[in-house]
Coordinates of C-alpha atoms in Angstrom, one line a residue:
M198 CA -98.8 -143.3 27.1
N199 CA -96.0 -144.3 23.9
S200 CA -92.5 -145.1 23.9
T201 CA -91.0 -142.0 22.1
G202 CA -89.0 -140.5 24.6
S203 CA -91.1 -138.0 25.4
E204 CA -90.5 -136.0 28.9
T205 CA -93.5 -137.5 30.1
D206 CA -92.2 -141.2 29.7
L207 CA -88.8 -140.3 31.2
V208 CA -91.1 -139.4 34.9
P209 CA -91.1 -142.9 36.6
G210 CA -94.2 -144.0 38.7
A211 CA -94.7 -145.7 41.8
F212 CA -97.5 -146.8 44.1
V213 CA -97.6 -148.8 47.5
V214 CA -101.3 -150.8 48.5
D215 CA -101.7 -152.6 51.5
S216 CA -105.9 -153.2 52.0
R217 CA -105.7 -156.3 54.1
V218 CA -105.8 -154.0 57.3
P219 CA -108.6 -153.9 59.4
G220 CA -111.3 -150.9 58.0
A221 CA -109.5 -150.9 54.2
V222 CA -112.3 -153.6 52.6
P223 CA -114.1 -151.8 50.8
R224 CA -112.1 -148.3 50.2
G225 CA -109.6 -151.4 49.3
F226 CA -109.7 -151.1 45.7
D227 CA -110.5 -147.0 45.5
A228 CA -106.9 -146.5 46.6
F229 CA -105.9 -149.4 44.5
R230 CA -107.8 -148.1 41.4
R231 CA -106.4 -144.3 42.3
G232 CA -102.9 -145.6 42.7
W233 CA -102.9 -146.5 39.3
Q234 CA -104.8 -144.9 37.4
T235 CA -102.0 -141.3 38.4
Q236 CA -99.1 -143.7 38.1
I237 CA -99.4 -145.4 35.4
G238 CA -101.8 -144.1 33.1
D239 CA -104.0 -145.1 30.4
F240 CA -101.4 -147.5 29.0
F241 CA -102.5 -150.5 30.9
P242 CA -105.9 -150.0 31.8
L243 CA -107.3 -151.8 34.9
P244 CA -110.0 -154.2 33.9
A245 CA -113.4 -154.4 35.4
F246 CA -113.1 -156.8 38.7
S247 CA -116.5 -159.0 39.7
P248 CA -118.5 -157.4 42.7
A249 CA -117.5 -160.0 44.7
T250 CA -113.7 -158.7 43.4
V251 CA -114.3 -155.2 44.9
A252 CA -116.3 -155.8 47.5
D253 CA -113.2 -157.5 49.3
F254 CA -110.6 -156.5 47.7
R255 CA -107.6 -157.4 49.8
I256 CA -103.8 -157.1 48.7
K257 CA -100.8 -155.8 49.5
G258 CA -98.4 -154.6 46.6
R259 CA -96.4 -152.5 44.8
V260 CA -96.6 -151.2 41.0
A261 CA -94.3 -149.2 39.5
R262 CA -93.9 -148.0 35.7
V263 CA -90.6 -147.5 33.6
R264 CA -92.0 -145.6 30.4
D265 CA -93.9 -148.2 28.7
V266 CA -93.5 -150.9 31.1
V267 CA -95.1 -152.0 34.4
I268 CA -94.3 -154.1 37.2
A269 CA -96.7 -155.0 40.0
D270 CA -95.3 -157.4 42.6
L271 CA -98.3 -158.4 44.3
H272 CA -100.2 -160.3 47.3
M273 CA -103.8 -161.0 46.6
A274 CA -105.0 -162.4 49.9
S275 CA -108.9 -162.4 48.4
A276 CA -109.7 -163.4 45.5
T277 CA -110.2 -161.8 42.3
R278 CA -111.7 -162.2 39.3
I279 CA -112.9 -159.9 36.4
A280 CA -116.3 -159.4 34.5
D281 CA -115.0 -158.0 32.0
P282 CA -116.4 -160.1 28.4
P283 CA -113.7 -161.8 26.5
G284 CA -112.7 -159.5 23.7
G285 CA -111.6 -156.2 22.9
D286 CA -108.5 -154.4 21.4
R287 CA -105.4 -155.1 24.3
D288 CA -102.3 -154.9 21.8
L289 CA -99.3 -156.5 25.1
V290 CA -97.4 -158.4 26.3
E291 CA -97.8 -159.9 29.5
L292 CA -95.2 -161.5 32.3
H293 CA -97.1 -163.7 35.1
V294 CA -94.2 -165.3 38.0
L295 CA -96.3 -167.0 40.4
R296 CA -94.6 -167.5 43.9
G297 CA -97.8 -168.8 45.4
G298 CA -101.6 -169.4 44.7
T299 CA -103.2 -169.9 41.3
W300 CA -103.8 -167.8 38.2
T301 CA -106.1 -169.2 35.8
L302 CA -107.0 -167.3 32.2
G303 CA -109.7 -168.9 30.3
G304 CA -109.6 -168.3 26.4
L305 CA -107.0 -168.5 24.4
P306 CA -106.2 -169.4 21.2
D307 CA -104.9 -172.8 21.7
R308 CA -106.7 -174.2 24.5
D309 CA -110.0 -173.3 27.0
E310 CA -108.3 -172.4 30.2
L311 CA -104.9 -172.2 31.8
T312 CA -103.6 -172.9 35.2
V313 CA -100.3 -171.4 36.2
P314 CA -99.4 -173.3 39.5
T315 CA -96.8 -171.5 42.5
G316 CA -93.5 -171.6 40.5
Q317 CA -93.8 -171.0 37.2
F318 CA -94.3 -168.2 35.0
L319 CA -96.4 -167.7 31.7
L320 CA -94.9 -164.8 28.9
R321 CA -97.6 -164.2 25.6
H322 CA -98.7 -161.2 23.8
F323 CA -102.4 -160.9 24.1
G324 CA -104.4 -159.0 21.2
R325 CA -107.4 -159.1 23.1
R326 CA -108.7 -159.0 26.6
M327 CA -108.7 -162.7 28.3
P328 CA -111.3 -163.4 31.4
F329 CA -109.2 -164.5 34.8
E330 CA -109.5 -165.5 38.4
T331 CA -106.7 -166.0 40.8
A332 CA -107.2 -168.0 44.6
P333 CA -106.7 -166.6 47.7
H334 CA -103.6 -165.4 49.0
T335 CA -101.8 -165.4 45.6
T336 CA -98.9 -163.6 45.2
A337 CA -97.7 -162.7 41.9
Q338 CA -95.2 -160.3 39.7
F339 CA -96.6 -159.2 37.2
L340 CA -94.7 -157.6 33.8
F341 CA -96.4 -155.7 30.9
L342 CA -94.6 -154.9 28.3
P343 CA -96.1 -153.1 24.9
S344 CA -96.2 -155.6 22.3
A345 CA -93.5 -154.0 19.8
T346 CA -90.8 -155.2 21.6
L347 CA -91.4 -159.5 21.7
R348 CA -94.9 -159.6 19.5
S349 CA -92.2 -161.4 16.3
L350 CA -90.5 -163.2 19.3
L351 CA -93.3 -164.7 20.9
G352 CA -95.9 -165.1 18.0
N353 CA -98.8 -167.2 19.0
R354 CA -97.0 -169.1 21.8
T355 CA -97.3 -169.4 25.2
V356 CA -94.6 -169.8 26.3
I357 CA -94.2 -171.1 30.3
G358 CA -91.5 -172.5 32.2
P359 CA -90.1 -172.8 36.2
A360 CA -89.8 -169.3 38.0
D361 CA -85.8 -170.3 38.9
S362 CA -84.5 -170.9 35.0
A363 CA -81.6 -168.5 34.6
E364 CA -83.1 -166.4 32.5
M365 CA -86.0 -165.4 34.8
R366 CA -83.0 -164.7 37.9
L367 CA -81.6 -162.3 35.5
L368 CA -85.4 -161.0 35.1
T369 CA -86.8 -160.8 38.8
A370 CA -83.3 -160.0 40.2
H371 CA -83.9 -156.3 37.9
M372 CA -87.6 -155.9 38.5
N373 CA -87.1 -155.7 42.0
M374 CA -83.8 -153.7 41.7
I375 CA -86.3 -151.4 39.6
Q376 CA -88.7 -151.4 41.9
K377 CA -86.4 -150.3 45.0
T378 CA -85.1 -147.7 43.4
V379 CA -87.4 -146.6 40.9
T380 CA -88.3 -142.9 42.5
E381 CA -84.4 -142.1 42.7
L382 CA -84.0 -142.4 38.6
G383 CA -82.7 -140.2 36.5
P384 CA -83.3 -140.2 32.8
A385 CA -80.5 -141.8 32.2
G386 CA -81.5 -144.8 34.3
V387 CA -84.9 -144.9 33.1
H388 CA -83.1 -145.3 29.6
A389 CA -80.9 -148.1 31.0
A390 CA -83.9 -149.5 33.3
H391 CA -86.3 -150.3 30.0
S392 CA -83.7 -151.1 28.0
T393 CA -82.5 -153.8 29.9
L394 CA -86.1 -155.0 31.0
I395 CA -86.6 -155.6 27.0
E396 CA -83.6 -157.5 27.0
L397 CA -84.4 -159.5 29.5
A398 CA -88.2 -159.9 28.9
K399 CA -86.9 -161.6 25.3
A400 CA -84.0 -163.9 27.0
V401 CA -87.1 -165.5 28.7
A402 CA -89.0 -165.4 25.1
V403 CA -86.5 -167.1 23.8
R404 CA -84.6 -169.1 26.6
R405 CA -81.3 -167.8 25.8
F406 CA -79.5 -164.9 28.1
D407 CA -77.0 -162.8 25.9
D408 CA -74.1 -163.0 28.4
V409 CA -72.2 -160.5 26.3
E410 CA -74.3 -157.7 26.4
P411 CA -73.2 -155.0 29.0
Q412 CA -75.7 -153.5 30.4
L413 CA -77.6 -156.3 31.4
A414 CA -74.2 -157.1 34.0
P415 CA -76.3 -155.7 37.0
A416 CA -79.1 -158.0 36.7
L417 CA -76.5 -161.3 36.4
V418 CA -74.9 -159.6 39.6
R419 CA -78.2 -159.3 41.0
A420 CA -79.5 -163.2 40.0
A421 CA -75.9 -164.1 41.1
K422 CA -75.8 -162.8 44.9
D423 CA -79.3 -164.0 45.2
L424 CA -78.3 -167.5 44.1
A425 CA -75.2 -167.1 46.1
N426 CA -77.4 -166.4 49.1
S427 CA -79.5 -168.8 49.5
H428 CA -77.1 -171.6 49.5
L429 CA -74.3 -170.2 51.3
A430 CA -74.1 -173.3 53.2
D431 CA -73.9 -175.9 50.0
P432 CA -70.6 -176.9 50.2
E433 CA -70.4 -176.5 46.3
L434 CA -70.9 -173.1 46.0
S435 CA -68.4 -171.4 43.6
P436 CA -68.5 -169.0 40.9
T437 CA -68.2 -172.2 38.7
M438 CA -71.9 -173.8 40.6
L439 CA -73.0 -169.6 39.8
A440 CA -72.6 -169.5 36.1
R441 CA -73.4 -173.1 35.3
E442 CA -76.7 -172.4 37.2
L443 CA -77.6 -169.1 35.3
K444 CA -76.0 -170.3 32.5
V445 CA -73.6 -168.1 31.7
S446 CA -69.7 -168.7 31.4
V447 CA -67.4 -168.2 34.0
R448 CA -65.5 -165.3 32.7
T449 CA -68.5 -163.6 31.8
L450 CA -69.6 -163.5 35.5
Q451 CA -66.7 -162.2 36.8
R452 CA -66.9 -159.5 34.0
A453 CA -70.3 -158.6 35.6
F454 CA -69.2 -158.6 39.1
A455 CA -66.2 -156.8 37.7
T456 CA -68.5 -153.3 36.9
V457 CA -69.6 -153.7 40.7
G458 CA -66.0 -153.7 42.3
E459 CA -65.8 -157.2 43.4
S460 CA -65.5 -160.9 43.0
V461 CA -67.0 -163.8 42.9
T462 CA -65.4 -165.6 45.6
A463 CA -64.8 -162.6 47.4
Y464 CA -68.3 -161.8 48.0
I465 CA -69.5 -165.3 48.8
R466 CA -66.3 -164.9 51.4
H467 CA -68.2 -162.2 52.9
R468 CA -71.4 -163.3 53.3
R469 CA -70.9 -166.3 54.5
L470 CA -68.3 -164.4 57.2
E471 CA -71.6 -162.2 57.7
E472 CA -73.5 -165.5 58.6
A473 CA -70.9 -166.8 61.2
R474 CA -71.0 -163.2 63.1
L475 CA -74.7 -163.3 63.5
A476 CA -74.1 -167.4 64.7
L477 CA -71.2 -166.1 67.5
T478 CA -74.0 -163.4 68.8
S479 CA -77.0 -166.4 68.6
P480 CA -79.0 -166.2 71.6
S481 CA -78.4 -169.3 72.4
G482 CA -74.5 -169.7 72.5
R483 CA -74.6 -173.2 70.7
W484 CA -71.9 -172.5 68.3
S485 CA -68.3 -173.7 68.6
I486 CA -65.4 -171.3 66.7
S487 CA -64.8 -174.7 64.9
G488 CA -68.2 -175.6 64.6
I489 CA -68.8 -172.1 62.5
A490 CA -65.6 -172.7 60.7
A491 CA -67.3 -176.4 59.4
R492 CA -70.6 -174.6 58.8
W493 CA -69.5 -172.0 57.0
H494 CA -66.7 -173.7 54.9
F495 CA -63.9 -172.4 56.2
A496 CA -60.8 -175.0 55.9
D497 CA -60.7 -174.8 59.2
S498 CA -60.6 -173.0 62.6
S499 CA -57.1 -171.5 62.0
H500 CA -58.5 -169.8 58.5
F501 CA -61.6 -168.6 60.2
I502 CA -59.6 -166.6 62.5
R503 CA -57.4 -165.0 60.0
A504 CA -60.4 -164.1 58.0
F505 CA -63.1 -162.7 60.7
K506 CA -60.1 -160.7 61.9
K507 CA -58.9 -159.5 58.6
H508 CA -62.8 -158.3 57.6
Y509 CA -64.0 -157.5 61.7
G510 CA -60.9 -156.5 63.2
Q511 CA -61.0 -158.6 66.0
T512 CA -61.2 -162.3 66.3
P513 CA -64.0 -164.3 66.7
T514 CA -63.5 -164.9 70.3
E515 CA -62.5 -161.4 70.9
Y516 CA -65.9 -160.2 68.9
A517 CA -68.2 -162.7 70.7
R518 CA -66.6 -161.5 74.1
S519 CA -67.5 -157.7 73.1
T520 CA -71.2 -158.2 72.4
G521 CA -71.5 -160.4 75.5
S522 CA -72.0 -163.6 73.5
A523 CA -70.2 -167.4 74.7
A524 CA -68.5 -168.8 72.0
R525 CA -65.8 -171.2 72.3

């Protein structure tokens, strides 16, 4: 596969696999290999896994290809180990993001062995095959890129860092968006998705995000929303806090949100109202109106009631009664 923009390149590929279900082993590895060969092709051929890995290949995941870039989200219930000897030609840049478990790589030029733990990422240019293994119940996201895009930036460096760094948040958000939409992308969408992946991977390599690049706005918005969603109960949540965490200016963040037709503040308010609505219908019925207002950081009960009615067309009490709940 090449990146010249041929018609074949512009057709994205994707497949899902789940070999954890009873009866799937040992056919699970065959299903994974068929999906890879059909949708990914020869750009990144699978290594030869050990017999023990093939015999007990329990994995759930989604793999997508956008031109000459491959994204894989995998939960490996069983341990994996490759049987290929080190060496040979392999000219790729690889990113490994560990969400759970460990991934151990051997044979790097500057060290004998390296283990990437949960919450960390590794980015490196590989010019030859390296032995690796994963512990059982490892969850990871992998990105495979053509070497020409980042080789000059990386050199022989092994870039390691936290998976929740600002640059990684942006790249992860974009990879997740691609996984959800890849089969619906037309040629223009494929080109945009591919270009943005390359630019965000470069940001991880140099630990700096180009915050004036307009094509990166969707990834910045998604990363900001993901971050906001995890801090909705935090009284410090604000456009300033999100911009600080993502290492961009507040103005840059606001410009990015403008491309999707909303403001940062409005998104936070709407998400908090949604959480308040869910609290009103909680089976436990333990939340009062004043308690919900305080929990989701509205100025007071009156402010919460006005905001809720404007958004949902009913007061919190009216909404709770209409759903059979008992807010007080």
